[in-house]
């Protein structure tokens, strides 16, 4: 929890008021203000999409502190160790996502009134369907975080809460109706109106594709709990147009400064280092030599393929099922998924134009030399982490962490490339690779889809490689049978399980004595009791996880809640974790849904302000209002 509690700027926040329909009418009684029939739906769509882009206040709390951590895209220490913060959750639930839903509902109501009166523009019906598609996304975001939400909520009255199944059925029906109703023959609106749609500029064909792709995503969410409904909805959506190419991706341009469009990862005090989960997926995956990916000046830092690193038994914890735990890797890995070096920058590589120097007010990012100390704070070993590649599990490192000045420090870690942090990118909400990975999974399940599972899987990887600028490595990558640190390979046709163990060399960091380490591939006991590491579904979700980085941690969290894939290492447990009592020193080598957060708790003022609504929501949740109660569509044990 080091990162959370050292940041005093995280306390507090601004709560936005709800905009009810009655308030809207009251505001417009002013004779110099617009009347309700002059207010147009596009302003509400624009405001809702802009809000959901997340300004720096809420993106720090929700995208970074919750989703990035729960989705294992970086190491923070909140939901991954059972923690949460009521202030952050209250800001999101009461002031932000509820406001975005309120605005889109108000826009739809205005359009409905105009259409009913016969006084509407040619494109108003289409904008209504766009708004319904966007509302389905917002509802999915809220339901996937909390669970039961109101279907008819955020319209100025106290609503009834619906269980997650009902919410999902409603969203799927809305997406079906909205995409089918969009009239693609209606001419696109003028340029002034196009500017009010930051995603697609009111290109209705693209909105239809997004609506169908979102329907595919939500249908697949039900695959384990309601497979018949999942298949029916998925097959219907995929039979129509969906997002197939990068030009159709749903994305919104980011900016610098402080606004709703400021980049979600621009706050300087967060490291955004590579997570242990992602690192274990990428080490060795695809068999591409780092020497083929990196400039010649870095080749001297590349280590042999069977090398684990330096072992510092008194400073690096092994009380986790992270297969890389216990070692400091004093160089660069021999083979690596090629996307790794596009997403993250090597410590000490200050000449890389993508090196991110945040925070700008310190030299932390450029400080690569750190010490290991003893109980009296005497230096045991100075470590220079320049041109090394490490990632560490979160949790409580106890005395080892107190003596280790390396594992949690900015300059020693591969950190997210500058292009994802400087407010000049486009935040991706849905990309073509996700469509293809969803189709590949559907094919594995035996559903009717427009292409083979292998073709979809390989196209998803190809689209991801193109995004990361490494398409030149695609051919060799797709045929690789090399295993990563969790026992998964790339090649679709290679489903042989890895050996139980692999002999690896290491060097004792204190004495420089060489040794042999027996690497044991972890048993992901949530998925098929830990007996399977390299089947087709594991391959698909592994590739999907890497491709979604860094934009879609909510989806990687949801995939893991749904399937137990990919492998999530347990937190370090040198000391018992207060917020995760189920994880103990006796069971940390196994996996359980009780070992990571499943949802956000409702804000505390929900129960005090609307006790009947809160009681209704918790009853339909089907368990206590805590972070460990799984959602309806997620694994239940």
Coordinates of C-alpha atoms in Angstrom, one line a residue:
X1 CA 0.0 0.0 0.0
X2 CA 3.1 2.2 -0.1
X3 CA 1.9 4.0 -3.2
X4 CA -1.5 4.8 -2.0
X5 CA -0.9 6.3 1.4
X6 CA 2.0 8.4 0.5
X7 CA -0.1 10.5 -1.8
X8 CA -1.9 13.2 0.1
X9 CA -3.5 14.5 -3.0
X10 CA -5.9 11.6 -3.1
X11 CA -8.0 12.7 -0.2
X12 CA -11.3 14.4 -1.0
X13 CA -13.0 15.3 -4.2
X14 CA -15.9 17.1 -5.8
X15 CA -19.4 15.5 -5.9
X16 CA -21.4 16.5 -8.9
X17 CA -25.2 17.0 -8.5
X18 CA -27.7 15.0 -10.3
X19 CA -29.5 16.7 -13.2
X20 CA -33.1 15.5 -12.9
X21 CA -35.8 16.0 -15.6
X22 CA -37.7 18.3 -13.3
X23 CA -34.6 20.4 -12.6
X24 CA -33.9 20.5 -16.3
X25 CA -37.4 22.0 -16.9
X26 CA -37.0 24.4 -14.1
X27 CA -33.7 25.7 -15.4
X28 CA -35.3 26.4 -18.7
X29 CA -38.1 28.5 -17.4
X30 CA -35.7 31.4 -17.6
X31 CA -36.9 33.5 -20.6
X32 CA -33.4 34.1 -21.8
X33 CA -32.5 30.3 -21.7
X34 CA -33.4 27.7 -24.3
X35 CA -36.7 25.9 -24.0
X36 CA -36.8 22.1 -23.8
X37 CA -37.8 21.7 -27.4
X38 CA -34.8 23.8 -28.5
X39 CA -32.3 21.7 -26.6
X40 CA -30.8 18.9 -28.7
X41 CA -29.7 15.4 -27.9
X42 CA -26.2 15.8 -29.3
X43 CA -25.2 18.1 -26.5
X44 CA -26.1 15.5 -23.9
X45 CA -24.3 12.7 -25.9
X46 CA -21.2 14.9 -26.1
X47 CA -21.3 15.7 -22.4
X48 CA -21.8 12.1 -21.4
X49 CA -19.0 10.8 -23.6
X50 CA -16.7 13.5 -22.5
X51 CA -17.4 12.8 -18.9
X52 CA -16.8 9.1 -19.3
X53 CA -13.4 9.9 -20.7
X54 CA -12.6 10.7 -17.0
X55 CA -11.0 13.9 -15.9
X56 CA -7.8 13.6 -13.8
X57 CA -9.6 13.5 -10.5
X58 CA -11.7 10.5 -11.2
X59 CA -9.4 8.7 -13.6
X60 CA -6.7 8.6 -10.9
X61 CA -9.2 7.0 -8.5
X62 CA -11.0 4.6 -10.8
X63 CA -8.9 3.9 -13.9
X64 CA -5.5 3.8 -12.1
X65 CA -6.2 3.0 -8.4
X66 CA -8.9 0.5 -9.1
X67 CA -9.0 -0.9 -12.6
X68 CA -5.3 -0.9 -13.3
X69 CA -4.7 -2.7 -10.1
X70 CA -7.6 -5.2 -10.4
X71 CA -6.9 -5.8 -14.0
X72 CA -3.2 -6.4 -13.2
X73 CA -1.8 -3.8 -15.6
X74 CA 0.3 -2.3 -12.9
X75 CA 1.0 -2.8 -9.2
X76 CA -0.9 -0.4 -6.9
X77 CA -2.3 -2.3 -3.9
X78 CA -6.1 -1.8 -3.7
X79 CA -8.5 -4.5 -5.0
X80 CA -5.6 -6.9 -5.7
X81 CA -5.1 -7.1 -1.9
X82 CA -8.8 -6.7 -0.9
X83 CA -8.6 -2.9 -0.3
X84 CA -10.8 -0.1 -1.3
X85 CA -11.5 3.5 -0.5
X86 CA -15.0 4.8 0.2
X87 CA -14.1 8.3 -0.9
X88 CA -13.0 7.3 -4.3
X89 CA -15.9 5.0 -4.8
X90 CA -18.4 7.7 -3.6
X91 CA -16.9 10.1 -6.1
X92 CA -17.4 7.7 -8.9
X93 CA -20.9 6.3 -8.0
X94 CA -22.5 9.5 -6.7
X95 CA -20.9 12.2 -8.8
X96 CA -19.5 10.9 -12.0
X97 CA -20.9 7.7 -13.6
X98 CA -24.4 8.6 -12.3
X99 CA -24.0 12.0 -14.0
X100 CA -23.0 10.5 -17.3
X101 CA -26.0 8.2 -17.2
X102 CA -28.3 11.1 -16.1
X103 CA -27.1 13.2 -19.1
X104 CA -27.6 10.4 -21.7
X105 CA -31.0 9.6 -20.2
X106 CA -32.0 13.2 -20.4
X107 CA -30.9 13.4 -24.0
X108 CA -32.9 10.4 -25.0
X109 CA -36.0 11.8 -23.2
X110 CA -35.6 15.0 -25.2
X111 CA -35.3 13.2 -28.4
X112 CA -38.3 11.0 -27.6
X113 CA -40.4 14.2 -26.9
X114 CA -39.3 15.8 -30.2
X115 CA -40.0 12.7 -32.2
X116 CA -43.4 12.2 -30.5
X117 CA -44.3 15.8 -31.3
X118 CA -43.3 15.5 -34.9
X119 CA -40.9 18.4 -34.5
X120 CA -37.5 16.8 -35.1
X121 CA -34.6 16.9 -37.5
X122 CA -33.8 14.1 -40.0
X123 CA -30.9 12.8 -37.9
X124 CA -32.6 13.0 -34.5
X125 CA -33.9 9.4 -34.5
X126 CA -30.3 8.2 -35.4
X127 CA -28.9 10.2 -32.5
X128 CA -31.4 8.6 -30.2
X129 CA -30.1 5.1 -31.2
X130 CA -26.5 6.3 -30.8
X131 CA -27.4 7.5 -27.3
X132 CA -28.9 4.1 -26.5
X133 CA -25.7 2.3 -27.6
X134 CA -23.6 4.6 -25.4
X135 CA -26.0 4.2 -22.5
X136 CA -25.5 0.5 -22.7
X137 CA -21.8 0.9 -22.4
X138 CA -22.2 3.2 -19.3
X139 CA -24.5 0.7 -17.7
X140 CA -22.1 -2.1 -18.3
X141 CA -19.3 -0.1 -16.8
X142 CA -21.3 0.6 -13.7
X143 CA -22.7 -3.0 -13.4
X144 CA -19.3 -4.6 -13.9
X145 CA -17.9 -2.5 -11.0
X146 CA -20.8 -2.7 -8.5
X147 CA -23.3 -5.3 -9.5
X148 CA -27.0 -4.5 -9.3
X149 CA -27.9 -1.1 -10.6
X150 CA -31.2 0.5 -11.7
X151 CA -32.3 -0.1 -15.3
X152 CA -34.6 3.0 -15.0
X153 CA -32.2 4.9 -12.8
X154 CA -30.5 8.3 -12.9
X155 CA -33.6 10.1 -14.1
X156 CA -34.4 12.3 -11.1
X157 CA -36.4 9.7 -9.1
X158 CA -35.5 6.9 -6.7
X159 CA -35.4 3.8 -8.9
X160 CA -35.8 0.1 -8.5
X161 CA -32.6 -1.8 -8.5
X162 CA -32.2 -4.8 -10.9
X163 CA -30.1 -7.8 -10.5
X164 CA -27.1 -8.2 -12.8
X165 CA -28.8 -10.7 -15.0
X166 CA -31.7 -8.3 -15.7
X167 CA -29.3 -5.5 -16.3
X168 CA -27.4 -7.6 -18.9
X169 CA -30.6 -8.8 -20.6
X170 CA -31.7 -5.2 -20.8
X171 CA -28.4 -3.9 -22.3
X172 CA -28.3 -6.7 -24.8
X173 CA -31.8 -5.9 -26.0
X174 CA -31.1 -2.2 -26.2
X175 CA -28.0 -2.9 -28.3
X176 CA -30.0 -5.2 -30.6
X177 CA -32.8 -2.7 -31.1
X178 CA -30.5 0.4 -31.4
X179 CA -28.2 -1.1 -34.0
X180 CA -31.1 -2.5 -36.0
X181 CA -32.9 0.8 -36.0
X182 CA -30.0 3.0 -37.1
X183 CA -30.7 4.3 -40.6
X184 CA -27.4 4.3 -42.5
X185 CA -29.1 6.1 -45.4
X186 CA -29.5 9.3 -43.4
X187 CA -26.9 11.8 -44.4
X188 CA -24.2 12.6 -41.9
X189 CA -24.9 15.9 -40.1
X190 CA -22.9 19.1 -40.8
X191 CA -19.4 19.6 -39.5
X192 CA -20.5 21.6 -36.4
X193 CA -22.6 18.6 -35.3
X194 CA -19.9 16.1 -36.1
X195 CA -17.6 17.8 -33.7
X196 CA -20.0 16.9 -30.9
X197 CA -19.2 13.2 -31.3
X198 CA -15.6 12.8 -30.1
X199 CA -15.6 9.1 -31.1
X200 CA -17.0 8.8 -34.6
X201 CA -18.2 12.2 -35.7
X202 CA -21.6 10.7 -36.1
X203 CA -20.6 8.2 -38.7
X204 CA -23.6 5.9 -38.2
X205 CA -22.1 2.9 -39.8
X206 CA -19.3 3.0 -37.3
X207 CA -21.7 3.4 -34.4
X208 CA -23.6 0.3 -35.7
X209 CA -20.3 -1.6 -35.7
X210 CA -19.5 -0.5 -32.2
X211 CA -23.0 -1.4 -31.0
X212 CA -22.6 -4.9 -32.4
X213 CA -19.1 -5.3 -31.0
X214 CA -20.2 -4.2 -27.6
X215 CA -23.1 -6.7 -27.8
X216 CA -20.5 -9.4 -28.5
X217 CA -18.5 -8.4 -25.5
X218 CA -21.5 -8.4 -23.2
X219 CA -22.8 -11.6 -24.6
X220 CA -19.5 -13.3 -24.0
X221 CA -19.6 -12.1 -20.4
X222 CA -22.5 -14.5 -19.8
X223 CA -20.6 -17.5 -21.3
X224 CA -20.1 -19.4 -18.1
X225 CA -23.3 -18.6 -16.3
X226 CA -25.9 -18.4 -19.1
X227 CA -24.3 -20.1 -22.2
X228 CA -27.5 -20.3 -24.2
X229 CA -28.3 -16.6 -23.9
X230 CA -24.6 -15.8 -24.5
X231 CA -24.5 -17.9 -27.7
X232 CA -27.8 -16.5 -29.0
X233 CA -26.9 -12.9 -28.6
X234 CA -23.3 -13.3 -29.8
X235 CA -24.3 -15.2 -33.0
X236 CA -26.9 -12.5 -33.8
X237 CA -24.4 -9.6 -33.3
X238 CA -21.5 -11.2 -35.1
X239 CA -23.7 -12.0 -38.1
X240 CA -24.0 -8.2 -38.7
X241 CA -21.2 -5.6 -39.1
X242 CA -18.8 -5.2 -36.2
X243 CA -15.4 -3.5 -35.6
X244 CA -12.9 -5.2 -37.9
X245 CA -10.2 -2.6 -38.7
X246 CA -8.4 0.0 -36.7
X247 CA -10.2 2.8 -38.4
X248 CA -13.4 1.6 -36.8
X249 CA -12.0 1.4 -33.2
X250 CA -14.0 3.3 -30.6
X251 CA -11.5 5.8 -29.2
X252 CA -11.4 9.3 -28.0
X253 CA -8.6 11.8 -28.3
X254 CA -6.8 12.8 -25.1
X255 CA -5.4 16.2 -24.2
X256 CA -2.9 17.6 -21.7
X257 CA -3.8 20.0 -18.9
X258 CA -6.9 19.4 -16.8
X259 CA -10.2 18.6 -18.5
X260 CA -12.5 15.8 -19.2
X261 CA -10.3 14.8 -22.1
X262 CA -7.0 14.9 -20.1
X263 CA -5.3 11.5 -20.5
X264 CA -6.3 8.9 -17.9
X265 CA -2.7 8.0 -17.2
X266 CA -1.1 11.5 -17.1
X267 CA -0.9 12.0 -13.3
X268 CA 2.9 12.2 -12.7
X269 CA 3.1 10.5 -9.3
X270 CA 2.1 7.1 -10.6
X271 CA 4.8 4.8 -11.9
X272 CA 2.7 2.6 -14.2
X273 CA 5.3 -0.1 -14.1
X274 CA 4.9 -3.4 -15.8
X275 CA 2.9 -5.8 -13.5
X276 CA 4.2 -9.2 -12.4
X277 CA 1.1 -10.7 -14.2
X278 CA 1.9 -9.1 -17.5
X279 CA 5.6 -9.7 -17.2
X280 CA 5.2 -13.5 -16.7
X281 CA 2.9 -13.6 -19.7
X282 CA 5.4 -11.8 -21.9
X283 CA 8.8 -13.4 -20.9
X284 CA 9.7 -15.9 -23.5
X285 CA 6.3 -15.7 -25.3
X286 CA 6.7 -16.0 -29.0
X287 CA 10.3 -16.8 -29.0
X288 CA 11.5 -13.5 -30.5
X289 CA 15.1 -12.7 -29.5
X290 CA 15.5 -9.4 -27.7
X291 CA 18.5 -8.9 -29.8
X292 CA 16.2 -8.6 -32.8
X293 CA 14.1 -6.0 -31.1
X294 CA 16.6 -3.8 -29.4
X295 CA 19.4 -1.6 -30.7
X296 CA 23.0 -3.0 -30.6
X297 CA 24.0 -0.9 -27.6
X298 CA 21.6 -3.0 -25.4
X299 CA 22.8 -6.4 -26.6
X300 CA 25.4 -6.7 -23.9
X301 CA 22.7 -6.6 -21.3
X302 CA 20.8 -9.6 -22.7
X303 CA 21.0 -12.7 -20.5
X304 CA 20.9 -16.5 -21.5
X305 CA 17.5 -18.0 -22.0
X306 CA 17.7 -20.3 -18.9
X307 CA 18.8 -17.6 -16.5
X308 CA 16.7 -16.5 -13.5
X309 CA 18.8 -13.7 -12.2
X310 CA 20.4 -12.8 -8.8
X311 CA 19.0 -14.4 -5.7
X312 CA 18.8 -12.3 -2.6
X313 CA 17.0 -14.6 -0.2
X314 CA 16.9 -12.0 2.6
X315 CA 15.5 -9.2 0.5
X316 CA 13.2 -10.6 -2.2
X317 CA 10.2 -12.5 -1.0
X318 CA 9.1 -15.9 -2.4
X319 CA 5.9 -16.1 -0.4
X320 CA 3.7 -15.9 -3.5
X321 CA 3.0 -18.2 -6.4
X322 CA 4.6 -15.7 -8.8
X323 CA 7.0 -18.0 -10.7
X324 CA 9.6 -15.2 -11.0
X325 CA 9.5 -14.4 -7.3
X326 CA 12.7 -14.3 -5.2
X327 CA 15.0 -12.9 -7.9
X328 CA 16.3 -9.7 -9.2
X329 CA 16.8 -10.0 -13.0
X330 CA 20.1 -8.1 -13.6
X331 CA 19.7 -7.7 -17.4
X332 CA 17.3 -8.1 -20.2
X333 CA 15.4 -11.3 -21.0
X334 CA 16.7 -13.4 -23.9
X335 CA 13.3 -13.6 -25.6
X336 CA 10.3 -11.4 -25.1
X337 CA 6.9 -10.7 -26.5
X338 CA 7.9 -7.8 -28.9
X339 CA 5.1 -5.6 -27.7
X340 CA 6.8 -5.3 -24.3
X341 CA 9.4 -2.9 -25.6
X342 CA 6.8 -0.7 -27.2
X343 CA 4.6 -0.6 -24.2
X344 CA 7.3 -0.2 -21.5
X345 CA 10.7 1.5 -21.5
X346 CA 13.8 0.0 -20.0
X347 CA 15.1 1.6 -16.8
X348 CA 18.1 3.8 -17.5
X349 CA 17.4 4.0 -21.2
X350 CA 17.4 7.8 -21.1
X351 CA 18.0 8.2 -24.8
X352 CA 14.8 6.5 -25.7
X353 CA 12.4 9.2 -26.9
X354 CA 9.6 7.3 -25.2
X355 CA 11.3 7.4 -21.8
X356 CA 9.0 9.0 -19.3
X357 CA 10.6 11.1 -16.6
X358 CA 7.6 11.6 -14.3
X359 CA 7.5 12.9 -11.7
X360 CA 9.0 16.1 -13.2
X361 CA 9.8 17.6 -9.8
X362 CA 12.3 14.9 -8.8
X363 CA 15.0 12.8 -10.4
X364 CA 13.4 9.5 -9.3
X365 CA 12.8 8.1 -12.8
X366 CA 16.5 8.6 -13.6
X367 CA 17.8 7.2 -10.3
X368 CA 18.6 3.5 -11.1
X369 CA 21.1 2.8 -8.3
X370 CA 19.4 1.6 -5.1
X371 CA 20.6 -0.3 -2.0
X372 CA 19.7 -3.5 -0.2
X373 CA 20.3 -2.9 3.5
X374 CA 20.4 -4.9 6.8
X375 CA 18.3 -4.5 9.9
X376 CA 20.6 -1.6 11.0
X377 CA 20.2 0.2 7.7
X378 CA 23.8 -0.7 6.6
X379 CA 24.3 -1.2 2.9
X380 CA 24.5 -4.9 2.0
X381 CA 24.5 -4.5 -1.8
X382 CA 24.2 -1.6 -4.2
X383 CA 22.2 -2.5 -7.3
X384 CA 22.3 -0.6 -10.5
X385 CA 18.9 -1.4 -12.2
X386 CA 19.8 0.4 -15.5
X387 CA 19.1 -1.9 -18.4
X388 CA 17.3 -4.5 -16.3
X389 CA 13.8 -5.8 -16.5
X390 CA 11.8 -6.7 -13.4
X391 CA 8.3 -6.8 -12.1
X392 CA 7.2 -7.7 -8.6
X393 CA 4.0 -9.0 -7.0
X394 CA 2.2 -6.7 -4.6
X395 CA 1.2 -7.5 -1.1
X396 CA 3.0 -7.2 2.2
X397 CA 6.8 -7.7 1.9
X398 CA 7.4 -7.3 5.6
X399 CA 10.9 -7.0 6.8
X400 CA 12.3 -8.0 3.4
X401 CA 10.5 -5.1 1.9
X402 CA 11.7 -2.7 4.5
X403 CA 15.3 -3.7 3.7
X404 CA 14.8 -3.7 0.0
X405 CA 15.2 -0.2 -1.6
X406 CA 15.0 -1.6 -5.1
X407 CA 11.7 -3.4 -5.8
X408 CA 9.3 -0.5 -5.4
X409 CA 11.3 2.4 -6.7
X410 CA 10.5 4.3 -9.9
X411 CA 13.9 4.4 -11.5
X412 CA 14.4 0.6 -11.2
X413 CA 11.3 -0.5 -13.1
X414 CA 10.2 -0.7 -16.7
X415 CA 7.6 2.0 -16.9
X416 CA 4.8 2.8 -19.4
X417 CA 6.0 4.6 -22.5
X418 CA 5.6 8.3 -22.7
X419 CA 3.1 8.2 -25.6
X420 CA 0.6 6.6 -23.3
X421 CA 1.1 9.2 -20.5
X422 CA 1.6 12.6 -22.2
X423 CA -2.0 13.3 -23.2
X424 CA -1.4 13.0 -27.0
X425 CA -2.9 9.6 -27.6
X426 CA -6.4 8.3 -28.1
X427 CA -8.1 6.4 -25.2
X428 CA -9.4 3.1 -26.7
X429 CA -12.7 1.8 -25.5
X430 CA -13.0 -1.0 -28.0
X431 CA -10.5 -2.1 -30.7
X432 CA -10.7 -4.6 -33.6
X433 CA -8.4 -7.1 -31.8
X434 CA -11.1 -7.6 -29.2
X435 CA -13.6 -8.5 -31.8
X436 CA -11.3 -11.2 -33.2
X437 CA -10.4 -12.6 -29.8
X438 CA -14.1 -12.8 -28.9
X439 CA -14.8 -14.6 -32.2
X440 CA -11.9 -17.0 -31.5
X441 CA -13.4 -17.8 -28.1
X442 CA -16.8 -18.2 -29.6
X443 CA -15.4 -20.7 -32.1
X444 CA -13.7 -22.7 -29.4
X445 CA -17.1 -22.9 -27.7
X446 CA -18.7 -24.2 -30.9
X447 CA -20.8 -21.1 -31.8
X448 CA -21.6 -20.0 -35.3
X449 CA -19.0 -17.4 -36.3
X450 CA -17.9 -16.0 -39.7
X451 CA -14.3 -17.4 -39.5
X452 CA -12.3 -20.1 -37.9
X453 CA -11.0 -19.8 -34.4
X454 CA -7.4 -19.9 -35.6
X455 CA -8.0 -17.2 -38.2
X456 CA -9.7 -14.9 -35.7
X457 CA -7.0 -15.5 -33.1
X458 CA -4.2 -14.7 -35.5
X459 CA -6.0 -11.7 -36.8
X460 CA -6.4 -10.4 -33.3
X461 CA -2.7 -10.8 -32.7
X462 CA -1.9 -9.1 -36.1
X463 CA -4.1 -6.1 -35.2
X464 CA -2.4 -5.8 -31.8
X465 CA 1.1 -6.1 -33.4
X466 CA 0.2 -3.4 -35.9
X467 CA -1.0 -1.1 -33.1
X468 CA 2.3 -1.6 -31.3
X469 CA 4.4 -1.2 -34.5
X470 CA 6.0 -4.7 -34.4
X471 CA 4.3 -6.4 -37.4
X472 CA 7.6 -7.4 -38.8
X473 CA 7.9 -10.1 -36.1
X474 CA 4.4 -11.5 -36.7
X475 CA 5.3 -14.5 -38.8
X476 CA 7.8 -16.1 -36.5
X477 CA 5.7 -15.2 -33.5
X478 CA 2.6 -17.0 -34.7
X479 CA 4.4 -20.3 -35.2
X480 CA 6.3 -20.2 -31.9
X481 CA 6.0 -23.1 -29.5
X482 CA 8.1 -21.5 -26.7
X483 CA 6.4 -21.3 -23.3
X484 CA 6.2 -18.1 -21.2
X485 CA 6.6 -18.1 -17.5
X486 CA 3.2 -19.5 -16.9
X487 CA 3.4 -22.3 -19.4
X488 CA 1.5 -20.9 -22.4
X489 CA 2.7 -20.7 -26.0
X490 CA 1.6 -18.8 -29.1
X491 CA 1.0 -21.3 -31.9
X492 CA -2.6 -22.2 -32.3
X493 CA -1.8 -25.8 -33.2
X494 CA 0.6 -26.3 -30.2
X495 CA -1.4 -27.3 -27.2
X496 CA 1.1 -29.6 -25.5
X497 CA 1.4 -28.9 -21.9
X498 CA 4.7 -27.6 -20.6
X499 CA 6.9 -29.9 -18.5
X500 CA 6.3 -29.7 -14.7
X501 CA 9.6 -28.1 -14.0
X502 CA 12.5 -26.4 -15.9
X503 CA 16.1 -26.2 -14.6
X504 CA 17.3 -22.6 -14.5
X505 CA 20.6 -21.1 -13.5
X506 CA 21.0 -18.2 -11.1
X507 CA 23.7 -16.4 -9.1
X508 CA 23.7 -15.8 -5.4
X509 CA 23.7 -12.0 -5.1
X510 CA 25.5 -12.0 -1.9
X511 CA 28.4 -14.4 -2.7
X512 CA 28.3 -14.5 -6.5
X513 CA 28.1 -18.3 -6.3
X514 CA 26.2 -19.9 -9.2
X515 CA 23.3 -22.2 -8.6
X516 CA 20.5 -24.1 -10.2
X517 CA 16.8 -23.2 -9.6
X518 CA 13.9 -25.5 -10.4
X519 CA 11.3 -23.3 -12.1
X520 CA 7.8 -24.8 -11.5
X521 CA 5.1 -23.5 -13.7
X522 CA 2.3 -22.2 -11.5
X523 CA -1.0 -24.1 -11.1
X524 CA -3.9 -21.8 -11.8
X525 CA -6.3 -23.7 -9.6
X526 CA -9.2 -21.4 -10.6
X527 CA -9.1 -22.7 -14.2
X528 CA -9.7 -26.4 -14.6
X529 CA -8.2 -27.1 -11.2
X530 CA -4.7 -26.0 -12.4
X531 CA -4.3 -28.9 -14.7
X532 CA -4.3 -26.9 -17.9
X533 CA -1.9 -24.1 -18.9
X534 CA -1.8 -24.2 -22.7
X535 CA -5.2 -24.9 -24.2
X536 CA -6.8 -22.7 -26.8
X537 CA -8.8 -20.6 -24.4
X538 CA -5.8 -19.9 -22.3
X539 CA -3.9 -18.8 -25.5
X540 CA -6.8 -16.5 -26.5
X541 CA -7.1 -14.8 -23.2
X542 CA -3.3 -14.4 -22.8
X543 CA -3.2 -12.6 -26.2
X544 CA -6.3 -10.6 -25.4
X545 CA -4.7 -9.4 -22.1
X546 CA -1.5 -8.2 -23.7
X547 CA -3.4 -6.5 -26.5
X548 CA -5.7 -4.7 -24.2
X549 CA -2.7 -3.1 -22.4
X550 CA -2.8 -0.3 -21.3
X551 CA -6.3 0.9 -22.2
X552 CA -8.7 -1.7 -21.0
X553 CA -7.9 -2.9 -17.5
X554 CA -11.6 -3.1 -16.7
X555 CA -11.8 -5.8 -19.4
X556 CA -8.8 -7.8 -18.2
X557 CA -10.3 -7.7 -14.7
X558 CA -13.7 -8.9 -16.1
X559 CA -12.1 -11.7 -18.1
X560 CA -10.3 -13.0 -15.1
X561 CA -13.4 -12.8 -12.9
X562 CA -15.3 -14.7 -15.6
X563 CA -12.8 -17.4 -16.4
X564 CA -9.9 -17.3 -14.0
X565 CA -7.6 -16.4 -17.0
X566 CA -4.9 -15.5 -17.5
X567 CA -2.9 -16.6 -14.4
X568 CA -2.9 -13.9 -11.7
X569 CA -0.2 -14.4 -9.1
X570 CA -1.2 -14.1 -5.4
X571 CA 0.0 -11.1 -3.4
X572 CA 3.2 -11.5 -1.3
X573 CA 2.3 -12.6 2.3
X574 CA 5.3 -12.1 4.4
X575 CA 2.8 -10.6 6.8
X576 CA -0.9 -11.4 6.9
X577 CA -3.0 -9.1 4.7
X578 CA -5.6 -7.3 6.8
X579 CA -8.1 -7.0 4.0
X580 CA -7.6 -10.5 2.6
X581 CA -7.9 -12.9 5.5
X582 CA -8.6 -15.9 3.3
X583 CA -5.0 -15.8 1.9
X584 CA -2.6 -17.4 4.4
X585 CA 1.0 -18.6 4.7
X586 CA -0.4 -22.1 4.2
X587 CA -2.3 -21.7 0.9
X588 CA -0.5 -19.0 -1.0
X589 CA 0.6 -21.4 -3.7
X590 CA -3.0 -22.0 -4.8
X591 CA -5.5 -19.6 -6.4
X592 CA -8.9 -18.6 -5.3
X593 CA -11.5 -15.9 -6.2
X594 CA -11.1 -14.9 -2.5
X595 CA -7.6 -13.9 -3.2
X596 CA -8.4 -10.8 -5.4
X597 CA -11.2 -8.2 -5.4
X598 CA -14.4 -9.1 -7.3
X599 CA -16.2 -5.7 -7.3
X600 CA -16.4 -2.3 -5.7
X601 CA -18.5 -1.8 -2.6
X602 CA -21.4 0.6 -2.8
X603 CA -20.5 4.0 -1.3
X604 CA -21.3 4.2 2.4
X605 CA -23.7 7.1 2.0
X606 CA -25.9 4.9 -0.3
X607 CA -27.2 3.0 2.7
X608 CA -27.7 6.0 4.9
X609 CA -29.3 8.2 2.3
X610 CA -31.5 5.6 0.5
X611 CA -31.7 2.6 2.9
X612 CA -34.5 0.9 1.0
X613 CA -32.6 1.1 -2.3
X614 CA -29.4 -0.1 -0.7
X615 CA -31.2 -3.1 0.9
X616 CA -32.7 -3.9 -2.5
X617 CA -29.3 -3.7 -4.2
X618 CA -27.5 -5.9 -1.7
X619 CA -30.3 -8.4 -1.7
X620 CA -30.0 -8.7 -5.5
X621 CA -26.2 -8.9 -5.3
X622 CA -26.7 -12.3 -3.6
X623 CA -24.0 -11.8 -1.0
X624 CA -22.5 -9.2 1.4
X625 CA -21.6 -5.8 0.2
X626 CA -17.8 -6.3 0.2
X627 CA -15.1 -6.6 -2.5
X628 CA -15.1 -10.4 -2.4
X629 CA -18.7 -11.1 -3.4
X630 CA -18.6 -12.3 -7.1
X631 CA -21.0 -10.9 -9.6
X632 CA -23.6 -13.1 -11.2
X633 CA -21.6 -13.7 -14.4
X634 CA -18.3 -14.4 -12.6
X635 CA -16.7 -17.5 -11.2
X636 CA -18.4 -18.3 -7.9
X637 CA -15.8 -20.5 -6.3

